[in-house]
Coordinates of C-alpha atoms and ligand atoms in Angstrom, one line a residue:
M238 CA 0.1 0.2 0.1
A239 CA 1.4 3.4 -1.2
K240 CA 2.1 6.4 1.1
K241 CA 0.7 9.8 -0.2
L242 CA 1.6 13.0 0.0
W243 CA -1.7 13.6 2.3
A244 CA -1.3 10.6 4.2
G245 CA -0.3 11.9 7.4
R246 CA -3.7 11.2 9.2
F247 CA -4.1 7.6 7.9
K248 CA -2.7 4.6 9.7
K249 CA -3.2 2.2 6.8
G250 CA -2.2 3.1 2.9
I251 CA -5.1 3.2 -0.1
H252 CA -6.6 0.2 -1.2
P253 CA -5.1 -0.6 -4.6
L254 CA -8.2 -0.8 -6.2
L255 CA -9.1 2.7 -4.8
L256 CA -6.0 3.9 -6.1
E257 CA -6.3 2.5 -9.7
Y258 CA -10.0 3.8 -9.7
S259 CA -9.2 7.2 -8.7
E260 CA -5.8 8.1 -10.3
S261 CA -6.0 10.8 -13.0
I262 CA -2.3 10.7 -14.0
S263 CA -3.1 8.8 -16.9
F264 CA -4.9 11.4 -18.4
D265 CA -4.4 14.5 -16.6
K266 CA -0.5 14.6 -17.6
E267 CA -1.9 16.6 -20.5
L268 CA -1.7 19.3 -17.6
A269 CA 2.1 18.8 -16.8
F270 CA 3.1 22.1 -18.7
V271 CA 0.7 24.2 -17.7
D272 CA 1.1 22.7 -14.1
I273 CA 4.7 23.8 -14.0
R274 CA 3.7 27.1 -15.2
G275 CA 1.5 27.8 -12.5
S276 CA 4.0 26.3 -10.0
I277 CA 6.4 28.9 -11.1
A278 CA 4.2 31.7 -11.0
H279 CA 3.0 30.9 -7.4
A280 CA 6.7 29.9 -6.2
K281 CA 7.8 33.5 -7.4
M282 CA 4.8 35.0 -5.5
L283 CA 5.8 33.0 -2.3
K284 CA 9.4 34.7 -2.7
K285 CA 7.9 38.1 -2.9
I286 CA 6.1 37.6 0.0
K287 CA 9.1 36.3 2.0
I288 CA 7.7 33.1 2.5
I289 CA 10.5 31.3 0.7
T290 CA 14.2 32.6 0.2
A291 CA 15.1 33.6 -3.6
K292 CA 17.3 30.6 -2.9
D293 CA 14.9 28.3 -2.6
F294 CA 12.8 29.7 -5.4
N295 CA 15.7 29.3 -7.6
S296 CA 16.1 25.8 -6.8
I297 CA 12.4 25.3 -7.3
K298 CA 12.2 26.8 -10.5
K299 CA 15.2 25.2 -11.8
G300 CA 14.1 21.9 -10.7
L301 CA 10.4 22.5 -12.4
M302 CA 12.5 23.2 -15.4
T303 CA 14.2 19.9 -15.5
I304 CA 11.1 18.0 -15.2
A305 CA 9.5 20.0 -17.9
T306 CA 12.7 18.9 -20.0
K307 CA 12.3 15.0 -18.8
I308 CA 8.5 15.4 -20.0
K309 CA 9.6 16.6 -23.1
N310 CA 11.8 13.8 -23.6
G311 CA 9.9 11.5 -22.8
K312 CA 12.0 10.7 -19.7
F313 CA 9.5 11.6 -17.0
K314 CA 8.0 8.6 -15.3
Y315 CA 4.1 8.9 -14.5
K316 CA 3.5 6.9 -11.3
I317 CA -0.3 6.1 -10.6
E318 CA 0.7 5.9 -6.5
N319 CA 1.3 9.9 -7.1
E320 CA -2.7 9.9 -8.0
D321 CA -2.6 13.0 -10.5
I322 CA 0.1 15.2 -12.4
H323 CA 0.1 17.5 -9.8
M324 CA 1.0 15.2 -6.9
G325 CA 3.6 13.7 -9.7
I326 CA 5.3 16.8 -10.5
E327 CA 5.6 17.8 -6.7
A328 CA 7.0 14.1 -5.8
E329 CA 9.6 14.4 -8.4
L330 CA 10.8 17.6 -6.9
T331 CA 10.9 16.8 -3.7
S332 CA 12.8 13.7 -4.6
M333 CA 15.3 16.1 -6.7
I334 CA 15.7 18.8 -4.4
G335 CA 14.4 18.3 -0.7
E336 CA 13.5 20.7 1.4
P337 CA 12.4 23.7 -0.8
A338 CA 10.1 21.7 -2.4
K339 CA 8.2 21.2 0.5
K340 CA 7.5 25.0 0.5
L341 CA 5.8 24.9 -2.8
H342 CA 2.4 24.0 -1.9
T343 CA 2.1 27.0 0.6
A344 CA -1.2 28.7 0.5
R345 CA -2.3 26.4 -2.5
S346 CA -4.5 23.3 -2.6
R347 CA -4.9 21.0 -5.6
N348 CA -8.1 22.3 -5.9
D349 CA -7.1 25.6 -6.8
Q350 CA -4.3 24.7 -8.6
V351 CA -6.3 22.1 -10.7
A352 CA -8.8 24.9 -11.4
T353 CA -5.8 27.2 -12.8
D354 CA -3.9 24.5 -14.8
F355 CA -7.3 23.6 -16.5
R356 CA -8.0 27.5 -17.5
L357 CA -4.3 27.9 -18.7
W358 CA -4.8 24.6 -20.8
T359 CA -8.3 25.6 -22.2
R360 CA -6.9 29.0 -23.2
E361 CA -4.3 27.5 -25.2
A362 CA -6.7 24.9 -26.7
I363 CA -8.5 27.6 -27.9
D364 CA -6.2 29.8 -29.3
T365 CA -4.9 26.7 -31.3
L366 CA -8.5 25.8 -32.5
V367 CA -9.1 29.3 -33.4
A368 CA -6.4 29.8 -35.8
G369 CA -6.9 26.2 -37.0
I370 CA -10.7 27.2 -37.8
E371 CA -9.1 30.3 -39.5
N372 CA -7.2 27.9 -41.9
F373 CA -10.3 25.9 -42.5
Q374 CA -12.2 29.0 -43.7
K375 CA -9.6 30.2 -46.0
A376 CA -9.4 27.1 -47.8
L377 CA -13.0 27.0 -48.2
V378 CA -12.8 30.7 -49.4
K379 CA -10.2 29.6 -52.1
V380 CA -12.2 26.9 -53.5
A381 CA -15.2 29.1 -53.6
N382 CA -13.5 31.6 -55.7
K383 CA -11.7 29.1 -58.1
N384 CA -15.0 27.7 -58.7
K385 CA -16.9 31.2 -58.7
E386 CA -18.6 30.7 -62.0
I387 CA -20.2 27.3 -61.2
V388 CA -24.0 27.8 -61.0
I389 CA -25.7 24.6 -59.3
A390 CA -29.3 24.0 -57.8
G391 CA -29.8 25.4 -54.4
Y392 CA -32.0 23.0 -52.5
T393 CA -34.8 23.3 -49.5
H394 CA -36.4 20.2 -48.1
L395 CA -33.4 18.8 -50.4
Q396 CA -35.6 19.4 -53.3
R397 CA -33.9 21.6 -56.0
A398 CA -35.0 25.0 -55.3
Q399 CA -33.4 27.6 -57.0
P400 CA -30.1 28.2 -58.9
V401 CA -27.2 29.5 -56.8
L402 CA -23.6 30.2 -57.1
L403 CA -21.6 27.1 -56.1
A404 CA -19.4 29.8 -54.0
Q405 CA -22.5 30.8 -51.8
H406 CA -22.9 27.3 -50.7
L407 CA -19.4 27.0 -49.6
L408 CA -19.3 30.5 -48.1
A409 CA -22.2 29.4 -46.3
Y410 CA -19.7 27.1 -44.0
V411 CA -17.4 30.3 -43.9
E412 CA -20.3 32.2 -42.0
M413 CA -21.0 29.3 -39.5
L414 CA -16.9 29.1 -38.6
E415 CA -16.9 32.6 -38.0
R416 CA -19.6 32.2 -35.6
D417 CA -17.8 29.4 -34.2
K418 CA -14.5 31.2 -33.5
G419 CA -16.7 34.0 -32.0
R420 CA -18.0 31.6 -29.3
L421 CA -14.8 30.2 -28.5
I422 CA -13.3 33.7 -28.0
D423 CA -16.1 35.0 -25.9
C424 CA -15.8 32.0 -23.7
R425 CA -12.3 32.3 -23.2
K426 CA -12.9 36.1 -22.1
R427 CA -15.1 35.1 -19.5
F428 CA -13.0 32.3 -17.8
N429 CA -9.4 34.1 -18.3
K430 CA -9.6 35.1 -14.1
L431 CA -7.5 33.4 -12.1
P432 CA -8.5 30.8 -9.4
L433 CA -5.4 30.3 -7.5
G434 CA -5.3 32.0 -4.3
A435 CA -8.8 30.2 -3.5
C436 CA -6.7 27.4 -2.0
A437 CA -8.8 24.5 -0.8
L438 CA -12.3 26.8 -0.7
A439 CA -11.6 29.3 1.8
G440 CA -8.5 31.3 0.8
T441 CA -5.8 31.5 3.5
T442 CA -4.3 33.4 6.7
I443 CA -1.1 33.8 4.6
N444 CA -0.8 37.2 3.2
I445 CA -0.5 36.3 -0.6
D446 CA -0.5 38.0 -3.6
R447 CA -2.8 37.0 -6.2
E448 CA -2.8 40.0 -8.5
F449 CA 0.9 39.5 -8.7
V450 CA 0.1 35.9 -9.8
C451 CA -2.6 36.7 -12.0
K452 CA -0.1 39.1 -14.1
E453 CA 2.2 36.3 -14.1
L454 CA 0.1 34.0 -15.6
G455 CA -1.4 36.5 -18.2
F456 CA -5.2 36.1 -16.6
D457 CA -7.2 39.2 -16.9
G458 CA -8.4 39.1 -13.5
L459 CA -9.2 36.9 -10.3
C460 CA -12.0 34.6 -9.5
E461 CA -13.8 36.9 -6.9
N462 CA -15.5 34.4 -4.7
S463 CA -13.0 31.6 -3.4
M464 CA -15.8 28.8 -3.0
D465 CA -16.8 29.6 -6.9
A466 CA -13.3 29.7 -8.0
V467 CA -12.4 25.7 -7.0
S468 CA -16.1 24.6 -8.1
D469 CA -16.6 26.7 -11.3
R470 CA -16.5 24.4 -14.5
D471 CA -19.0 26.4 -16.5
Y472 CA -16.2 27.3 -19.3
C473 CA -15.9 23.6 -19.9
V474 CA -19.6 23.4 -20.8
E475 CA -19.4 26.8 -22.3
L476 CA -16.2 25.2 -24.7
A477 CA -18.1 21.8 -25.1
S478 CA -21.1 23.6 -26.2
S479 CA -18.9 25.5 -28.5
L480 CA -17.3 22.5 -29.8
S481 CA -20.6 20.5 -30.4
L482 CA -21.6 23.5 -32.6
I483 CA -18.3 23.2 -34.5
M484 CA -19.2 19.3 -35.1
A485 CA -22.7 20.2 -36.2
H486 CA -21.3 22.7 -38.8
T487 CA -18.5 20.2 -39.9
S488 CA -20.8 17.3 -39.9
R489 CA -23.5 19.2 -42.3
F490 CA -20.3 20.1 -44.7
S491 CA -19.5 16.5 -44.4
E492 CA -22.9 15.0 -45.4
D493 CA -23.0 17.7 -48.4
I494 CA -19.7 16.2 -49.4
I495 CA -20.9 12.8 -49.2
L496 CA -23.9 13.5 -51.4
W497 CA -22.1 15.3 -53.9
A498 CA -19.5 12.3 -54.3
S499 CA -22.2 10.0 -54.8
T500 CA -23.2 8.4 -58.0
E501 CA -26.4 10.1 -58.0
W502 CA -25.2 13.4 -57.9
N503 CA -21.7 13.0 -59.0
L504 CA -20.9 16.6 -58.3
I505 CA -17.4 15.7 -57.2
T506 CA -14.8 12.6 -57.4
L507 CA -13.1 12.4 -53.9
A508 CA -9.4 12.5 -54.5
D509 CA -7.7 9.4 -54.5
E510 CA -5.7 10.3 -51.3
W511 CA -9.1 11.1 -49.3
S512 CA -11.2 8.1 -50.5
T513 CA -11.1 4.7 -49.1
G514 CA -11.8 1.2 -50.7
S515 CA -13.9 -1.7 -49.9
S516 CA -12.4 -4.9 -48.9
I517 CA -14.9 -7.0 -51.3
M518 CA -16.3 -4.3 -53.7
P519 CA -13.3 -3.2 -55.7
Q520 CA -15.0 -0.5 -57.8
K521 CA -15.6 1.7 -54.5
R522 CA -14.3 5.0 -53.4
N523 CA -15.9 5.6 -49.9
P524 CA -15.8 8.9 -48.3
D525 CA -14.8 7.8 -44.8
L526 CA -13.0 10.9 -43.5
L527 CA -16.6 12.4 -44.1
E528 CA -18.6 9.7 -42.3
L529 CA -16.1 10.0 -39.4
V530 CA -16.6 13.4 -38.9
R531 CA -20.5 12.7 -38.8
G532 CA -19.6 10.1 -36.4
K533 CA -17.4 11.5 -34.3
T534 CA -19.8 14.5 -33.7
G535 CA -21.8 12.0 -31.1
R536 CA -18.8 11.7 -29.2
V537 CA -18.5 15.4 -28.6
Y538 CA -22.0 15.9 -28.1
G539 CA -21.8 13.3 -25.3
A540 CA -18.9 15.4 -23.8
L541 CA -21.1 18.1 -23.7
T542 CA -23.8 16.0 -22.1
A543 CA -21.2 14.2 -19.7
L544 CA -20.0 17.8 -18.6
L545 CA -23.6 18.9 -17.7
T546 CA -24.4 15.7 -15.8
I547 CA -21.2 15.7 -13.8
L548 CA -22.5 19.5 -12.6
K549 CA -26.0 18.6 -12.2
G550 CA -26.6 18.6 -7.9
L551 CA -22.6 18.9 -7.5
P552 CA -22.6 20.3 -3.5
M553 CA -20.5 23.1 -2.9
T554 CA -17.6 23.3 -3.3
Y555 CA -15.0 21.1 -5.0
N556 CA -16.0 17.2 -5.1
R557 CA -13.7 14.6 -6.7
D558 CA -16.6 14.3 -9.4
L559 CA -14.7 17.1 -11.1
Q560 CA -11.8 15.1 -11.9
E561 CA -13.8 13.4 -14.6
D562 CA -14.3 17.1 -16.7
K563 CA -10.8 16.4 -18.0
V564 CA -11.6 13.4 -19.7
Q565 CA -14.2 14.8 -21.7
V566 CA -12.6 18.4 -22.5
F567 CA -9.5 16.7 -23.6
D568 CA -11.4 14.2 -26.0
A569 CA -13.7 16.9 -27.4
V570 CA -10.8 19.2 -27.9
K571 CA -8.7 16.5 -29.5
T572 CA -11.5 15.4 -31.8
V573 CA -12.4 19.0 -33.1
S574 CA -8.9 19.9 -33.7
T575 CA -8.1 17.0 -35.7
T576 CA -11.4 17.2 -37.6
I577 CA -10.5 20.6 -38.4
T578 CA -6.9 19.7 -39.4
A579 CA -8.5 16.7 -41.7
L580 CA -11.3 18.9 -43.4
T581 CA -8.4 22.0 -44.4
A582 CA -6.3 19.6 -46.0
F583 CA -9.0 17.7 -47.7
T584 CA -10.9 21.2 -48.9
P585 CA -8.3 21.9 -51.5
T586 CA -8.7 18.8 -53.3
L587 CA -12.4 19.4 -54.1
K588 CA -12.8 19.3 -57.8
F589 CA -16.1 19.9 -59.5
N590 CA -18.1 18.2 -62.5
L591 CA -19.1 21.1 -64.5
Q592 CA -21.0 18.5 -66.5
S593 CA -23.2 17.2 -63.8
A594 CA -23.3 20.7 -62.3
K595 CA -25.2 21.6 -65.7
A596 CA -27.3 18.5 -65.2
M597 CA -28.4 19.6 -61.8
L598 CA -30.0 22.7 -63.4
K599 CA -32.0 20.8 -66.1
G600 CA -35.8 19.9 -65.6
G601 CA -36.2 21.2 -62.3
F602 CA -37.6 24.6 -63.6
L603 CA -35.5 26.5 -61.1
E604 CA -36.1 30.0 -62.5
A605 CA -39.7 29.6 -61.9
T606 CA -39.4 32.1 -58.8
V607 CA -37.5 34.9 -61.1
M608 CA -40.2 34.4 -63.3
A609 CA -42.7 35.5 -60.7
E610 CA -40.3 38.4 -59.7
Y611 CA -40.0 39.5 -63.4
L612 CA -43.9 39.9 -63.6
V613 CA -43.8 41.8 -60.0
E614 CA -41.3 43.8 -61.8
K615 CA -43.6 44.7 -64.3
G616 CA -46.4 45.8 -61.8
L617 CA -48.2 42.4 -61.3
P618 CA -49.3 41.4 -57.7
F619 CA -46.9 38.7 -56.5
R620 CA -49.8 36.0 -55.7
D621 CA -51.0 36.5 -59.8
A622 CA -47.4 36.1 -60.8
H623 CA -47.0 33.2 -58.6
E624 CA -49.8 31.6 -60.3
V625 CA -48.8 32.7 -63.9
S626 CA -45.5 31.3 -63.4
G627 CA -46.9 28.2 -61.7
A628 CA -49.2 27.6 -65.3
L629 CA -46.0 28.0 -67.5
V630 CA -44.2 25.5 -65.0
R631 CA -47.2 22.9 -66.0
I632 CA -47.0 23.7 -69.8
A633 CA -43.3 22.7 -69.7
E634 CA -43.8 20.0 -67.7
D635 CA -46.7 18.5 -69.8
R636 CA -44.4 19.0 -73.0
G637 CA -41.2 17.8 -71.0
C638 CA -39.5 21.3 -72.1
E639 CA -37.5 24.1 -70.1
L640 CA -39.3 27.6 -69.6
K641 CA -37.3 29.2 -72.2
D642 CA -38.9 26.7 -74.5
I643 CA -42.2 28.3 -74.3
S644 CA -42.9 31.1 -77.1
L645 CA -43.2 34.9 -76.0
V646 CA -47.0 34.5 -77.6
E647 CA -47.8 31.5 -75.5
M648 CA -46.5 33.1 -72.4
K649 CA -48.4 36.4 -73.7
N650 CA -51.4 34.4 -73.8
I651 CA -51.4 33.4 -70.2
C652 CA -50.2 36.8 -69.2
T653 CA -49.8 40.4 -71.3
Y654 CA -46.8 41.5 -68.7
F655 CA -44.6 39.3 -70.5
S656 CA -42.1 40.7 -73.4
A657 CA -38.9 39.6 -75.1
D658 CA -36.5 40.8 -71.9
I659 CA -38.1 37.7 -70.1
F660 CA -35.6 35.4 -72.1
K661 CA -32.8 37.3 -70.2
R662 CA -33.4 35.3 -67.0
L663 CA -34.8 32.1 -68.2
A664 CA -31.9 30.1 -67.3
P665 CA -30.4 29.4 -64.3
E666 CA -27.3 30.7 -65.5
L667 CA -28.9 33.7 -66.3
A668 CA -31.0 33.8 -63.2
V669 CA -28.2 34.1 -60.9
K670 CA -27.1 37.4 -62.8
H671 CA -30.2 39.0 -61.7
Y672 CA -30.3 38.5 -57.9
K673 CA -30.2 41.7 -56.7
S674 CA -30.7 41.5 -52.8
T675 CA -27.8 42.0 -50.2
S676 CA -26.1 38.6 -49.5
S677 CA -28.0 36.8 -52.0
A678 CA -26.4 33.7 -53.8
G679 CA -25.9 35.5 -57.3
S680 CA -23.2 36.8 -59.2
K681 CA -22.8 40.2 -57.7
E682 CA -23.0 39.6 -54.1
V683 CA -21.1 36.8 -54.1
K684 CA -18.6 38.4 -55.7
K685 CA -18.8 40.9 -53.0
A686 CA -18.4 38.3 -50.4
L687 CA -15.5 36.7 -51.7
S688 CA -13.6 40.0 -51.5
R689 CA -15.0 40.7 -48.1
W690 CA -13.8 37.2 -46.9
S691 CA -10.4 37.8 -48.6
K692 CA -9.8 40.7 -46.6
R693 CA -10.8 39.6 -43.4
L694 CA -8.9 36.4 -43.7
S695 CA -5.9 38.3 -45.2
I696 CA -5.8 35.8 -48.1
A697 CA -5.0 36.7 -52.0
I698 CA -7.8 35.9 -54.3
K699 CA -7.5 36.2 -58.2
Ligands
LIG827 N1 -6.7 15.4 -9.5 C1 -8.0 16.1 -9.1 C2 -9.0 16.6 -10.2 O1 -8.5 16.6 -11.2 C3 -7.2 17.1 -8.4 C4 -7.8 18.1 -7.4 C5 -7.7 16.7 -6.0 N2 -8.1 17.6 -5.1 C6 -8.5 17.0 -4.0 N3 -9.0 17.6 -2.9 N4 -8.7 15.8 -4.1 O2 -9.7 17.1 -9.8

């Protein structure tokens, strides 16, 4: 039975099954570097308030830096007897430098220590995620721009609806990702406060300088209630919720690509390096990456549900339940960041099949709404215009022709508001040139959107 750093009041060591059940070092080793950073800042403060000498501080700092190097080189031994990374590092430091290490935990508890470490870790994770999402946006804008002439059918209810520029479809994802970044940045602002100094829950009788540690660690301010400081995990929920929406968006994107890559749509052919084969059907070209993005979405939603459940009904203040927060957050962050990285690499390989894009525009009477709007411009009330356009769709459908194949004379027979200029709009490729409203899916507005995004993301597009 192992003897623990906290074992003073116990006669017997911890049961091996409890040790195995409760250890977290196998996963919270992820916090090693932020833990070291936090400890150095704390020690520096202890030196400032004269709890430790400059000599103690130097040897603590040097010892911690050596541990960091050991970890980097894979030389550090994570022992489950130490329970978690915080005690793992402290135990190692003690064995390395002796006495001074025993002063490091003055005016600190693992409760405020882990709360601080986790915020530091999450802050870095968010910065990396935001940069990753921005790269994905850049890739999307570039593909949108490269294919800015392509017109496709836009869908509602998965039924062909109106002609749109393909670029508008791709830029829709750029918008979603922009909101995703915004949510992450917003969440970061709210939690970038220092818990350290809350100690176990009540603060301390020692005259610590929390503002000093706050500055050292780059927090924007202090957690202002010691009991809240050690038990607040709102930011984990906010993060998991933002991550869930990112997965919702990447999952929708994936579903579009899967549809486009199907034989039925054939709008794209998946690049070899992004396709997988079948062990039995030699002809297959499967979109596994995109299916996995869809599938892994469940995992991230699961993290959100798990976190909300961990927090529900938790009595004040710190409870060991909170150790489970890291399992969820680490996994969700890793899932999202690998998803974004893979999609960013995949996106430039998107090649569109022009033949299929053209075929999508046939037979669906996609310009019927544009036709009705034309009549409105000529003075007909919209409801009547809708009726007229519908009647012409029926005629075209009966004949198996397109709207543009109906003669002007026939059109005029149904409605006198028609004149020859209607034919300037009666093809999906022409219709998109006539969309006028701000942010619409036609040539003029999409061109503006592309240049707006290229400026915002600082990328050059031709
Ligand atoms: N490994 C613990 C966690 O992640 C650290 C805090 C433990 N505190 C305690 N009083 N047992 O939650």
